[in-house]
Amino acid sequence: MTTGLISGSVRRIAVAMMCATPLAVQAHFVWLVPTQSDGQAQLCVYFGEDAHDRSAEYLSRVSGVEVQRVVGTQVAMPVDLTKTSDKISAVCEPGGLYIASHDLGVLDRGDAKFRLLYYAKTGPDAGSAEWASCVTSDDLVLDVVPKLQGSQIAVTVTFHGKPIAGVEVSVARPGADDVKTTTNDQGQITFEVADAGLYSVRAKFVEAVAGELNGKAYPETRHYSTVSLNVSKSGRPVTAVNFQDLPQPVTSFGAAVLNDAVYLYGGHTGDAHSYSNKEQGNRLMKLSLKSGEWESLAEGPGLQGLALVAHGTRLYRVGGFSAMNKEGEDHNLWSQSDVACFDPADGKWQELPALPERRSSHDAAVVGDSIYVVGGWAMKGEGDSVWHTTAWKMDLTSQPLHWQPIASPPFQRRALATAAHNGKLYVIGGMQEEGGPTTKTAVYDPASDKWSEGPALIVQEDTKPEGESSGGGSGRRRSMSGGMMTGFGASAFATGGHLYVTTVQGTLQRLSEDGSQWDVIAKTPTGRFFHRLLPLDNQHLIVVGGSNMSVGKYEDVEIISTQPQS
């Protein structure tokens, strides 16, 4: 990579905007903003007050900007720009960060003379590891690196690659007041996440070093660096909202949280052990975490036993099985290998590389920038089902996208739960090919590509969720609260730095700080299996769907506090 602005990328940048008015220079900055156009990801260059100021009025003044793409520690590569009267844009490829630099030369405002340099950066969602792994300080003299930490974002500002104190930082936040502060001795500032959406971060540093450019002397250089940062999850508590019941009670579906909404796809809508194409969901549903209302979005294939995860600004649907038979006919169930992503911005599904094998009754989670798929089996009509011994990952920053094998899991399970926590993948409970249901936890470390054994879930034999019978007596159904069923159809997710799991026993369990044991911290309002547990904020979780053998399917949406009950 290049070693500095003057000797590196800016040397290739045309000097423009020499005639910029003082007003424009004061209020406007270079921004790189990711957008969507006709279903295609694009990058746009703007000259405005923040990342939302997309007026074409001053585009001519940034016509000389050059944009580059940085992936990891690789050399920054130039990006081809398309320039029209109302837009400067480029096609976005997945992975990496996009950067730009612009030299406005020496400006003389009468009472002040200085050289003015602009830098800009954008990339994936705030939670992506690429903000730290992609090295941009070699190309951006004044660099800004954001990091999402729970409900806060920490920003580190460097000058020539070293953290610098006293830099002015301004942040425009959706749904909240702007933040204006200065960096500490470590070159850092932090601010609270407000609503989900696009954040505009701007840093200013005045370098009091005299110089000369094109025969014009200047006593100082003013550096401005901007970052447009998408934050897909609100930092605000949303528990005051009254959520509508599910329009259609469902089990064995996929669900994820993205941009202040819960998304749900597919699932089983029929009676227990009855499967047909009429009893499978084929729509993407959205629950607004602001209004509490459900709406129906795009259609797709009828699926259940699938996984749905979120990364950046998109949803990813993985596998599942389809019933090829009509209601009342003999079951003809086929696991699928299809994978697709959905962008709420354009409301369309896009097919992605399929799994290397058919898979359903599995689960998936995003660790860093990769989707991990573990567990499940392959059903092939009326034949025997094949339990999977493999696991896969797809790095969403790679190009082209493809599936890669990871170390073979030391188990064969389906109806299990997976979750990302502290950079690792946790696989919890499930049904074993031999031995029945299990409460075991397995832990996969992407850094070493190795599996290890985690603690087993806590079993409380006397726990009877709402509507449960004891299981004894003539005509009574088997109790699902028995200890052997604790890990079957459970659901897990991490929030506020802790990993949680909800079980059919009606318990909320939390992994200890050292990862050595699970602790039951609360009793949930209902005991469910084949539901989904998702994060609302650092102290609250949401439970959607699922059923209980005694009660049936649940249509109500529950909010669970992560604060331990006495």
GROMACS .gro file of N, CA, C and O in nm, residues 21 62 80 129 175 235 237 327 346 360 388 392 419 421 454 456 469 501 534 537 539 548 554:
model
   92
   21THR      N    1  -1.614   2.848  -0.329
   21THR     CA    2  -1.644   2.965  -0.246
   21THR      C    3  -1.615   2.933  -0.102
   21THR      O    4  -1.621   2.819  -0.058
   62VAL      N    5  -1.623   1.808  -0.716
   62VAL     CA    6  -1.554   1.684  -0.678
   62VAL      C    7  -1.533   1.593  -0.799
   62VAL      O    8  -1.513   1.474  -0.786
   80ASP      N    9  -1.349   0.235  -1.096
   80ASP     CA   10  -1.399   0.310  -1.211
   80ASP      C   11  -1.527   0.384  -1.173
   80ASP      O   12  -1.624   0.324  -1.123
  129ALA      N   13  -1.623  -0.690   1.089
  129ALA     CA   14  -1.482  -0.693   1.130
  129ALA      C   15  -1.393  -0.622   1.029
  129ALA      O   16  -1.276  -0.592   1.059
  175GLY      N   17  -3.227   1.006   1.447
  175GLY     CA   18  -3.317   1.005   1.562
  175GLY      C   19  -3.258   1.060   1.690
  175GLY      O   20  -3.316   1.041   1.797
  235GLY      N   21  -2.984   0.124   1.903
  235GLY     CA   22  -2.930   0.113   2.037
  235GLY      C   23  -3.031   0.150   2.143
  235GLY      O   24  -3.002   0.147   2.262
  237PRO      N   25  -3.375   0.106   2.374
  237PRO     CA   26  -3.469   0.003   2.421
  237PRO      C   27  -3.602   0.019   2.348
  237PRO      O   28  -3.650   0.129   2.329
  327GLU      N   29  -5.193  -3.179   0.072
  327GLU     CA   30  -5.249  -3.213   0.202
  327GLU      C   31  -5.325  -3.345   0.192
  327GLU      O   32  -5.406  -3.364   0.101
  346ASP      N   33  -3.459  -0.288  -0.199
  346ASP     CA   34  -3.527  -0.308  -0.326
  346ASP      C   35  -3.634  -0.417  -0.320
  346ASP      O   36  -3.709  -0.438  -0.416
  360SER      N   37  -3.155  -2.952   0.584
  360SER     CA   38  -3.265  -2.893   0.660
  360SER      C   39  -3.251  -2.935   0.805
  360SER      O   40  -3.167  -3.020   0.838
  388HIS      N   41  -2.593  -3.513   0.846
  388HIS     CA   42  -2.470  -3.450   0.796
  388HIS      C   43  -2.356  -3.458   0.898
  388HIS      O   44  -2.375  -3.440   1.019
  392TRP      N   45  -2.011  -2.580   0.701
  392TRP     CA   46  -1.963  -2.493   0.595
  392TRP      C   47  -1.966  -2.347   0.638
  392TRP      O   48  -2.040  -2.309   0.729
  419ALA      N   49  -2.529  -1.995   1.765
  419ALA     CA   50  -2.519  -1.853   1.796
  419ALA      C   51  -2.373  -1.809   1.791
  419ALA      O   52  -2.282  -1.890   1.819
  421HIS      N   53  -2.079  -1.576   1.949
  421HIS     CA   54  -2.049  -1.511   2.077
  421HIS      C   55  -1.898  -1.504   2.095
  421HIS      O   56  -1.828  -1.605   2.084
  454GLY      N   57  -1.826  -2.752   2.516
  454GLY     CA   58  -1.871  -2.651   2.610
  454GLY      C   59  -1.958  -2.714   2.717
  454GLY      O   60  -1.976  -2.836   2.722
  456ALA      N   61  -2.294  -2.828   2.935
  456ALA     CA   62  -2.429  -2.874   2.903
  456ALA      C   63  -2.532  -2.777   2.961
  456ALA      O   64  -2.507  -2.710   3.062
  469SER      N   65  -4.889  -3.046   3.126
  469SER     CA   66  -4.932  -3.146   3.224
  469SER      C   67  -4.810  -3.218   3.276
  469SER      O   68  -4.700  -3.202   3.227
  501VAL      N   69  -2.998  -1.865   2.592
  501VAL     CA   70  -3.073  -1.969   2.524
  501VAL      C   71  -3.207  -1.985   2.594
  501VAL      O   72  -3.217  -1.972   2.716
  534LEU      N   73  -3.432  -1.368   1.962
  534LEU     CA   74  -3.358  -1.263   1.892
  534LEU      C   75  -3.335  -1.144   1.986
  534LEU      O   76  -3.411  -1.125   2.082
  537ASP      N   77  -3.230  -0.526   2.250
  537ASP     CA   78  -3.127  -0.432   2.291
  537ASP      C   79  -3.036  -0.506   2.387
  537ASP      O   80  -3.042  -0.629   2.397
  539GLN      N   81  -3.042  -0.542   2.696
  539GLN     CA   82  -3.105  -0.601   2.814
  539GLN      C   83  -3.238  -0.671   2.786
  539GLN      O   84  -3.307  -0.710   2.879
  548ASN      N   85  -4.567  -2.587   2.180
  548ASN     CA   86  -4.554  -2.674   2.296
  548ASN      C   87  -4.648  -2.791   2.273
  548ASN      O   88  -4.761  -2.772   2.226
  554TYR      N   89  -4.779  -2.102   1.934
  554TYR     CA   90  -4.797  -1.973   2.000
  554TYR      C   91  -4.803  -1.863   1.894
  554TYR      O   92  -4.722  -1.860   1.801
   0.00000   0.00000   0.00000
